[in-house]
Short mmCIF file of C-alpha atoms in Angstrom, two decimals:
data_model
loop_
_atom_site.label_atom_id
_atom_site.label_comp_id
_atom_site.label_asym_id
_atom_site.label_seq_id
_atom_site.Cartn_x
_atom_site.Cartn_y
_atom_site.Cartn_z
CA UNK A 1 0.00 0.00 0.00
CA UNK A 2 1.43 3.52 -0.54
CA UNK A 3 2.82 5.78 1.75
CA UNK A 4 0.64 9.09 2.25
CA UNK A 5 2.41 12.41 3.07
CA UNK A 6 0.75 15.80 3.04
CA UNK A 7 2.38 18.84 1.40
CA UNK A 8 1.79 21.89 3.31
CA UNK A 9 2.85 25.04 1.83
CA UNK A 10 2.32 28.42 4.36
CA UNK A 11 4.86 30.48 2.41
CA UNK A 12 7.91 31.44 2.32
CA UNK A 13 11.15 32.04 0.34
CA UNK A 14 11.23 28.50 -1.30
CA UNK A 15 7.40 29.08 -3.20
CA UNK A 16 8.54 32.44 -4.19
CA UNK A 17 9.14 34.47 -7.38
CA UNK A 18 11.25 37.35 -8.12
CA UNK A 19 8.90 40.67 -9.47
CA UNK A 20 10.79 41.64 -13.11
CA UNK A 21 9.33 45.17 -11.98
CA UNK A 22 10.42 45.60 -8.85
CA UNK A 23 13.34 42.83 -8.29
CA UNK A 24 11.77 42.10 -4.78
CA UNK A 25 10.54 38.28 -4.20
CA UNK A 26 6.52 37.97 -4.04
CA UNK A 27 4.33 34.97 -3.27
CA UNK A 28 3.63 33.22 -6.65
CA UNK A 29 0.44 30.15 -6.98
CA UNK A 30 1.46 26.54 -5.16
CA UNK A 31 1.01 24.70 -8.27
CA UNK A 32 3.80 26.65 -10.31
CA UNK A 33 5.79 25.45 -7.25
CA UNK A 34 4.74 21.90 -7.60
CA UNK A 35 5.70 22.54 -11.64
CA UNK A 36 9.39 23.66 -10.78
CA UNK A 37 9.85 20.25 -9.00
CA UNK A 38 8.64 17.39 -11.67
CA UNK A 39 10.84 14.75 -9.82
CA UNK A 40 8.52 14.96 -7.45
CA UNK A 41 6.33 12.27 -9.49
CA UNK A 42 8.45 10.16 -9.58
CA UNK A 43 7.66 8.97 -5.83
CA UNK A 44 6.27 6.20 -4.94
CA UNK A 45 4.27 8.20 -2.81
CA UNK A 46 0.82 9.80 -2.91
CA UNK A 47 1.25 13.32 -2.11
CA UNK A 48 -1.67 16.15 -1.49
CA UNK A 49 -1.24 19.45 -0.98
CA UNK A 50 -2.74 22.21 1.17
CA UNK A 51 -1.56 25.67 0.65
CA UNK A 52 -2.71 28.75 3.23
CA UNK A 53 -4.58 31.64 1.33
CA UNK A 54 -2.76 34.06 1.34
CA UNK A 55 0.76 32.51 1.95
CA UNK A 56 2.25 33.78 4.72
CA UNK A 57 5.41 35.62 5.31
CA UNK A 58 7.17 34.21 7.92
CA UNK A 59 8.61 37.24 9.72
CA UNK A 60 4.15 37.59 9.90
CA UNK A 61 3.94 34.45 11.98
CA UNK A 62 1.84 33.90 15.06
CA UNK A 63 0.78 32.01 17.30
CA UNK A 64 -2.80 32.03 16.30
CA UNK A 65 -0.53 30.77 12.63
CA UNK A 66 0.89 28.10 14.80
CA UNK A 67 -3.10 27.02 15.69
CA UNK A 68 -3.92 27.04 12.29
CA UNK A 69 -0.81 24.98 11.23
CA UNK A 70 -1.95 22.15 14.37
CA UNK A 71 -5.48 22.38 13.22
CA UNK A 72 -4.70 21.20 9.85
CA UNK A 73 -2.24 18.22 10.59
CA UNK A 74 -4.54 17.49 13.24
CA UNK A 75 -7.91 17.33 10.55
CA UNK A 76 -5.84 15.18 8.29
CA UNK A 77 -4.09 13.20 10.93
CA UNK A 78 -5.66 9.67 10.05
CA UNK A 79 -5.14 10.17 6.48
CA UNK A 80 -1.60 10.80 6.12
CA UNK A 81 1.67 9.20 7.00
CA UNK A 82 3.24 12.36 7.43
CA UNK A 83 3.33 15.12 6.91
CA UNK A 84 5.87 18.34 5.26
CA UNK A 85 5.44 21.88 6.14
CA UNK A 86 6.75 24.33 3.68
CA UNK A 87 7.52 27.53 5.73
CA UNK A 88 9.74 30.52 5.94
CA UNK A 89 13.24 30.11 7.68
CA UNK A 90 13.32 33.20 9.99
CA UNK A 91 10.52 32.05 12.00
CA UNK A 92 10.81 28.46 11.21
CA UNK A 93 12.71 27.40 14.51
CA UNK A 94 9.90 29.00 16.30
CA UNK A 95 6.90 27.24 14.45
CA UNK A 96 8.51 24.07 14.86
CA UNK A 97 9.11 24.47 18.48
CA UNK A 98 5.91 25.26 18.86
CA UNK A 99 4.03 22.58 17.09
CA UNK A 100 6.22 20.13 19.34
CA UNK A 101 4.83 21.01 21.97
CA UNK A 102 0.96 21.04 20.54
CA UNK A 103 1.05 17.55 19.05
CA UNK A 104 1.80 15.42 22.10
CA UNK A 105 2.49 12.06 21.70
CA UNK A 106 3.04 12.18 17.83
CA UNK A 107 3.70 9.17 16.24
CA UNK A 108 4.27 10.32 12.28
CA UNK A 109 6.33 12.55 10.81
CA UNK A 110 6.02 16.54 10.88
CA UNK A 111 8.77 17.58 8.77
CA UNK A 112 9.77 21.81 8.30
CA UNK A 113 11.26 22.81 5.14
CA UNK A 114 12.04 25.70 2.68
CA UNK A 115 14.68 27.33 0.82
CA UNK A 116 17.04 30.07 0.89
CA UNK A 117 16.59 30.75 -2.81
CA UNK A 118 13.01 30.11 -4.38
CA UNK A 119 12.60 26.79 -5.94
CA UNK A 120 12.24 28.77 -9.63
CA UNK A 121 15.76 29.23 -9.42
CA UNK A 122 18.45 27.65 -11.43
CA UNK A 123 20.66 27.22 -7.55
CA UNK A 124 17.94 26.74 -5.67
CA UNK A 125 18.60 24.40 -2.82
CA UNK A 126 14.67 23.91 -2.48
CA UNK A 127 14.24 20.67 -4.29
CA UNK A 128 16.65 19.09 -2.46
CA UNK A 129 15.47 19.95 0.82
CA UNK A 130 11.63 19.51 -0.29
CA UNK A 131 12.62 15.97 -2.40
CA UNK A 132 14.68 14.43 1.04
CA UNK A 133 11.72 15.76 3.42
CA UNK A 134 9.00 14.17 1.72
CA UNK A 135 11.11 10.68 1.44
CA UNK A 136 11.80 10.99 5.26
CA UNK A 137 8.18 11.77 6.05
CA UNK A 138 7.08 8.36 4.08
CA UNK A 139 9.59 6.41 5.46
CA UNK A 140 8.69 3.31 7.89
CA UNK A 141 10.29 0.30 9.51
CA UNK A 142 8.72 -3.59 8.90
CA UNK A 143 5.64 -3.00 11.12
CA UNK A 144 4.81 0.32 9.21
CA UNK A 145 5.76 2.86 12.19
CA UNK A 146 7.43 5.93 11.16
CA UNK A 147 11.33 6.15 11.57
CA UNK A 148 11.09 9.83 12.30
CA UNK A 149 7.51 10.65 14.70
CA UNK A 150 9.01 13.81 15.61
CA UNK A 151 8.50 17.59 14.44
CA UNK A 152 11.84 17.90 12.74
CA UNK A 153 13.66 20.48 10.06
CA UNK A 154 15.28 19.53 7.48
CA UNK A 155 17.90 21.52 5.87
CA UNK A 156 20.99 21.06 3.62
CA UNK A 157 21.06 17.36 3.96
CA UNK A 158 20.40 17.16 7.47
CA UNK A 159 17.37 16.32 9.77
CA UNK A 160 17.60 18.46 13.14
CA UNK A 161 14.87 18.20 15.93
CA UNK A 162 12.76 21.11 15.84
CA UNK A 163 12.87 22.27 19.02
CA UNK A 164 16.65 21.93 19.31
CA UNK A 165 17.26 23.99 16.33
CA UNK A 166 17.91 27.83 15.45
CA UNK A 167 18.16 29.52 12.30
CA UNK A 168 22.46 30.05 12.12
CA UNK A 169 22.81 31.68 8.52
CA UNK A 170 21.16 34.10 6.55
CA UNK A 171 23.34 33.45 3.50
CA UNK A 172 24.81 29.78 3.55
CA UNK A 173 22.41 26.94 2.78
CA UNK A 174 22.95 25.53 5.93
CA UNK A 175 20.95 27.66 7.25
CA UNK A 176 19.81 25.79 10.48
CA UNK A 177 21.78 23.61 13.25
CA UNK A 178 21.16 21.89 16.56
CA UNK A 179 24.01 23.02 18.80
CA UNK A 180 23.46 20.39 21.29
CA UNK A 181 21.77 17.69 20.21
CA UNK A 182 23.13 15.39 16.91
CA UNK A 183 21.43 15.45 14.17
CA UNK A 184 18.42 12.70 13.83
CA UNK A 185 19.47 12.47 10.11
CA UNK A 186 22.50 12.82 7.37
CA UNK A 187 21.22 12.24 4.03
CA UNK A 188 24.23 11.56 1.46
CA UNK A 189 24.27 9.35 -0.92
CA UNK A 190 22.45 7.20 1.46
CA UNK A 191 19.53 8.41 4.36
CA UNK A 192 21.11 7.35 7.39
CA UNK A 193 18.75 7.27 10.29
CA UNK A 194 19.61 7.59 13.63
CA UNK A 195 17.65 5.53 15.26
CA UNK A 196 18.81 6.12 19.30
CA UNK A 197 18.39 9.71 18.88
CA UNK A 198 15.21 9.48 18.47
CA UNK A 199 12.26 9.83 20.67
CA UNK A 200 9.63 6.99 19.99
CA UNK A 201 5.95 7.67 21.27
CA UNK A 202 3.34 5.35 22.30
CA UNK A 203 2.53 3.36 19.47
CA UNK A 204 -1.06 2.38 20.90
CA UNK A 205 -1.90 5.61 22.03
CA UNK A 206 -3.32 8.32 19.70
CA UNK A 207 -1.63 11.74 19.31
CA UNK A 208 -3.29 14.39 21.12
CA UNK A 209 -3.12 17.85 19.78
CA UNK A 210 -3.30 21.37 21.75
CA UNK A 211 -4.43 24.52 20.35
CA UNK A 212 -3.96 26.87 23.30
CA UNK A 213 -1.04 29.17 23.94
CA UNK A 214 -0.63 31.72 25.85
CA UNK A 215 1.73 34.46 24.74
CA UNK A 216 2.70 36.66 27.76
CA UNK A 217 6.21 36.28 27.63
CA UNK A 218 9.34 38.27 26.67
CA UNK A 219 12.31 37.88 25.88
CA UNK A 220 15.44 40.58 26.91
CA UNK A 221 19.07 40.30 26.47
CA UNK A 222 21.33 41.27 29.18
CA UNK A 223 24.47 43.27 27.94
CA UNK A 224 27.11 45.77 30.03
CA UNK A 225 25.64 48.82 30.68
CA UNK A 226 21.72 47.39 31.32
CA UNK A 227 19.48 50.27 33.10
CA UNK A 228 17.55 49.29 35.98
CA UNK A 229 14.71 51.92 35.08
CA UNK A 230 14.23 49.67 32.00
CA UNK A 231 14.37 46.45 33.11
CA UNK A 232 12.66 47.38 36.19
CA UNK A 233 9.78 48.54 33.63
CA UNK A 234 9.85 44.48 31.91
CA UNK A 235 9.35 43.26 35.03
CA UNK A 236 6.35 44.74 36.14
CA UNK A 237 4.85 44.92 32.93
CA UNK A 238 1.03 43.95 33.57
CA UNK A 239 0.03 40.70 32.55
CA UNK A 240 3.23 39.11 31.79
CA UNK A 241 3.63 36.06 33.29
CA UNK A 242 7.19 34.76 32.55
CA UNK A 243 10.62 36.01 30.91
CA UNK A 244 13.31 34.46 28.92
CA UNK A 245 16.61 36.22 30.33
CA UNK A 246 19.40 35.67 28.08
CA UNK A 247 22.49 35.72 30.43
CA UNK A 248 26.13 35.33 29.56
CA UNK A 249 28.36 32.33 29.13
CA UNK A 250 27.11 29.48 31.48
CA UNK A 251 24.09 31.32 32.37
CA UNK A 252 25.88 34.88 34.08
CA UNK A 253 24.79 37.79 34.94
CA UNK A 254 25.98 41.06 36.69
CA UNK A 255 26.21 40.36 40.40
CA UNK A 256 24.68 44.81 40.64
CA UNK A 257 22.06 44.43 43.64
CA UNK A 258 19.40 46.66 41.89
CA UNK A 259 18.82 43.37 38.89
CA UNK A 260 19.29 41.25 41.78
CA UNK A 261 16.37 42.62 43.78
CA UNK A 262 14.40 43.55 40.41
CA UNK A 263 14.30 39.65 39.51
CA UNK A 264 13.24 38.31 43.12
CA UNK A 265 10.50 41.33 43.51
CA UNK A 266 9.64 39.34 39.71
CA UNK A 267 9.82 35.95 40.92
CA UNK A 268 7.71 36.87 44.07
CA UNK A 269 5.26 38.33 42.13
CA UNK A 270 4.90 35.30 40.01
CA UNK A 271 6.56 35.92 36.90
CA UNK A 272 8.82 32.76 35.80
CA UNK A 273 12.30 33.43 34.76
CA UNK A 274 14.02 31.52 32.65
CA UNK A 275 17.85 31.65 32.11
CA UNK A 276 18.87 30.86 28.33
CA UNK A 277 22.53 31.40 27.65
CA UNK A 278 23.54 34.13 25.18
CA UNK A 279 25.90 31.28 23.55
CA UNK A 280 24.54 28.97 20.97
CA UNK A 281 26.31 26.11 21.98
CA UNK A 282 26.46 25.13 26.33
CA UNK A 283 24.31 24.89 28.72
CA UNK A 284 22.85 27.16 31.54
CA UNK A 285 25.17 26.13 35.04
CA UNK A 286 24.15 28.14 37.43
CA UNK A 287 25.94 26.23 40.10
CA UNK A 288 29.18 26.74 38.16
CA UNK A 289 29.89 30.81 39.58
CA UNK A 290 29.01 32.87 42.08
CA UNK A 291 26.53 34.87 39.88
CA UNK A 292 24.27 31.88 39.31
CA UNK A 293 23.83 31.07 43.12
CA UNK A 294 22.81 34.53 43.49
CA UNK A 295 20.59 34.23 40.84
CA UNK A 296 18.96 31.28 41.79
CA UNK A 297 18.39 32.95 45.12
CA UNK A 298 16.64 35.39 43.16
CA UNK A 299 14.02 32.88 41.70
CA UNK A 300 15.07 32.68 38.09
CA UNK A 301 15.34 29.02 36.95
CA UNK A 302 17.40 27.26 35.08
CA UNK A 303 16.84 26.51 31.27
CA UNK A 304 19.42 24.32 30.87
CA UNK A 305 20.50 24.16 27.21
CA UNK A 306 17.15 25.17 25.32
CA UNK A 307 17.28 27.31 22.70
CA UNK A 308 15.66 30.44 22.76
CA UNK A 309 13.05 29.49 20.46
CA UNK A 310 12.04 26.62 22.36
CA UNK A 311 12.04 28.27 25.59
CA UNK A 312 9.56 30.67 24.41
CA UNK A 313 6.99 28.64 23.01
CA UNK A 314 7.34 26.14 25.97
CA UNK A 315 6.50 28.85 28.28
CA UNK A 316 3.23 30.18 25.72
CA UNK A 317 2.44 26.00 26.17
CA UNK A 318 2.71 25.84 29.58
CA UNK A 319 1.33 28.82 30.60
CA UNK A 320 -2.13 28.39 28.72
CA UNK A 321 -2.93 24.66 30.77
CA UNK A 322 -1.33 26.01 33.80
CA UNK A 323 -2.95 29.69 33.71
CA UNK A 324 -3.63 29.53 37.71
CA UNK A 325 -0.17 27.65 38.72
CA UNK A 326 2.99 29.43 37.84
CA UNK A 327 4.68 27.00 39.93
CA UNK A 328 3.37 24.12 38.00
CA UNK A 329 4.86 25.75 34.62
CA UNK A 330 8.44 26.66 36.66
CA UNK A 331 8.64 22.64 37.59
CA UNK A 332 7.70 21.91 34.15
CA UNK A 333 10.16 24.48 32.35
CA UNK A 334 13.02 22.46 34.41
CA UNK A 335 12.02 19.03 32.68
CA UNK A 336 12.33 17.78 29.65
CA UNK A 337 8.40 17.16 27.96
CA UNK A 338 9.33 16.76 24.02
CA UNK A 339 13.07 16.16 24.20
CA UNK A 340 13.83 19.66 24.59
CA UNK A 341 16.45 19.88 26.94
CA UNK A 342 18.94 17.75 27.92
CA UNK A 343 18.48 16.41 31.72
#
């Protein structure tokens, strides 16, 4: 029986064309995309396609996007085998963090893909990025379970979990890297699987997808030279419930006792804060220095080695099935619920 995998195309550089007018790159209709890639019949694979009307750019993405993006793997769940998301790459580590976190306990495929040149293109390195997804998203051991039933993103030959990945280039085509976890493919001249990396869901159970997100969060870099009036005016911003504090190195910060006292009035009040290191590789230690004790004693938690990206979305998650526990989302943040974070 053939393999089923569902083309979904949201926008992006990859289904774009370049305006002979204007020499700026515009949306152009899915199936002159589809007509740019002919070796795409030659799969033994059927493959539909669902494009969003009007495509969307991805520096335009939301998380009412991300909803829409669940709600349509989620409609076509039973028919597919998996499934390939054609999307934008500056926003693309953030939609696939997210939708890791909405489809709990997936068990097929949910591949993110695109281009840094559009697939019209005589370079483009879309076809080979959209050509390897949609083989990985069909592919399935002896009793027909997927190798890959994780929200991945694939790019330049390799297969990265989503929520371990950020965008690292805006020029090269390897555009996207994990920085501390291995890659969960290599595709040369063979697709090598690696099968321990993996996360593997219940195979009897059925994948349960989530909808709800709730997006009071921020995110603020700390640098030398910080003002307290400022940062004192984040953290008692009404109605924001956590912050993502990028810190330096192994998760440091300046030991000055006005940020000190601004993040435990924070904490006290409720607000969850997260410590992400500035660095793109490492993890968050906050036993390692001085700093971090004091920081802990602040409140702020730990985010271990979590990307940004991941951070943030796990927090909108959490936040919108915890709304009345922020302690329930700070014991959550700390463990790993979709392979995340390394524990």
């Amino acid at each position: 029986m053939k393999r089923k995998v569902l083309l979904i195309y949201t926008g992006g550089t990859i289904g774009m064309n370049r305006n002979p007018q204007t020499g700026a790159l515009e949306p152009f209709d899915f199936e002159h995309l589809l007509f740019n890639v002919p070796e795409l019949k030659q799969f033994d694979t059927i493959i539909d396609t669902f494009q969003f009307d009007p495509p969307i750019d991805s520096s335009d993405m939301t998380p009412a996007r991300w909803t829409d993006i669940s709600h349509c793997i989620a409609d076509h769940y039973e028919q597919y085998d998996g499934f390939v998301v054609l999307h934008g790459t500056d926003t693309m580590a953030y939609t696939a963090s997210a939708l890791s976190y909405m489809l709990e306990n997936l068990t097929k495929p949910v591949i993110f893909t695109g281009s840094q040149l559009p697939i019209g293109q005589l370079r483009t390195d879309g076809k080979e990025n959209l050509i390897s997804s949609i083989e990985i998203a069909a592919a399935c051991d002896d009793q027909g379970h997927a190798l890959i039933p994780e929200v991945g993103i694939y790019f330049n030959s390799h297969l990265l979990r989503g929520n371990r990945t950020t965008k690292q280039s805006a020029e090269e085509f390897n555009a996207f890297e994990s920085f501390n976890y291995p890659h969960l493919v290599d595709a040369g001249v063979n697709i090598i699987y690696h099968r321990d990396r993996i996360i593997l869901p219940k195979w009897d159970k059925p994948m349960v997808p989530h909808f709800r997100l709730d997006n009071n969060v921020i995110i603020f870099s700390l640098f030398p030279g910080i003002r307290e009036d400022l940062i004192r005016h984040i953290i008692h911003t009404p109605n924001l419930k956590a912050i993502v504090m990028r810190t330096f190195g192994s998760g440091n910060a300046p030991q000055s006792s006005w940020l000190l006292r601004a993040l435990k009035e924070g904490s006290a009040n409720g607000k969850i804060i997260v410590n992400i290191s500035q660095c793109l590789q490492g993890a968050v230690e906050m036993s390692r220095y001085d700093c971090g004790y004091h920081l802990q004693e602040a409140g702020v938690i730990s985010g271990r080695d979590m990307t940004v990206e991941s951070a943030v979305t796990k927090l909108m998650f959490l936040q919108s099935h915890y709304p009345d526990s922020p302690e329930t989302v700070r014991q959550l943040m700390q463990q790993s619920i979709r392979g995340e974070m390394t524990i």
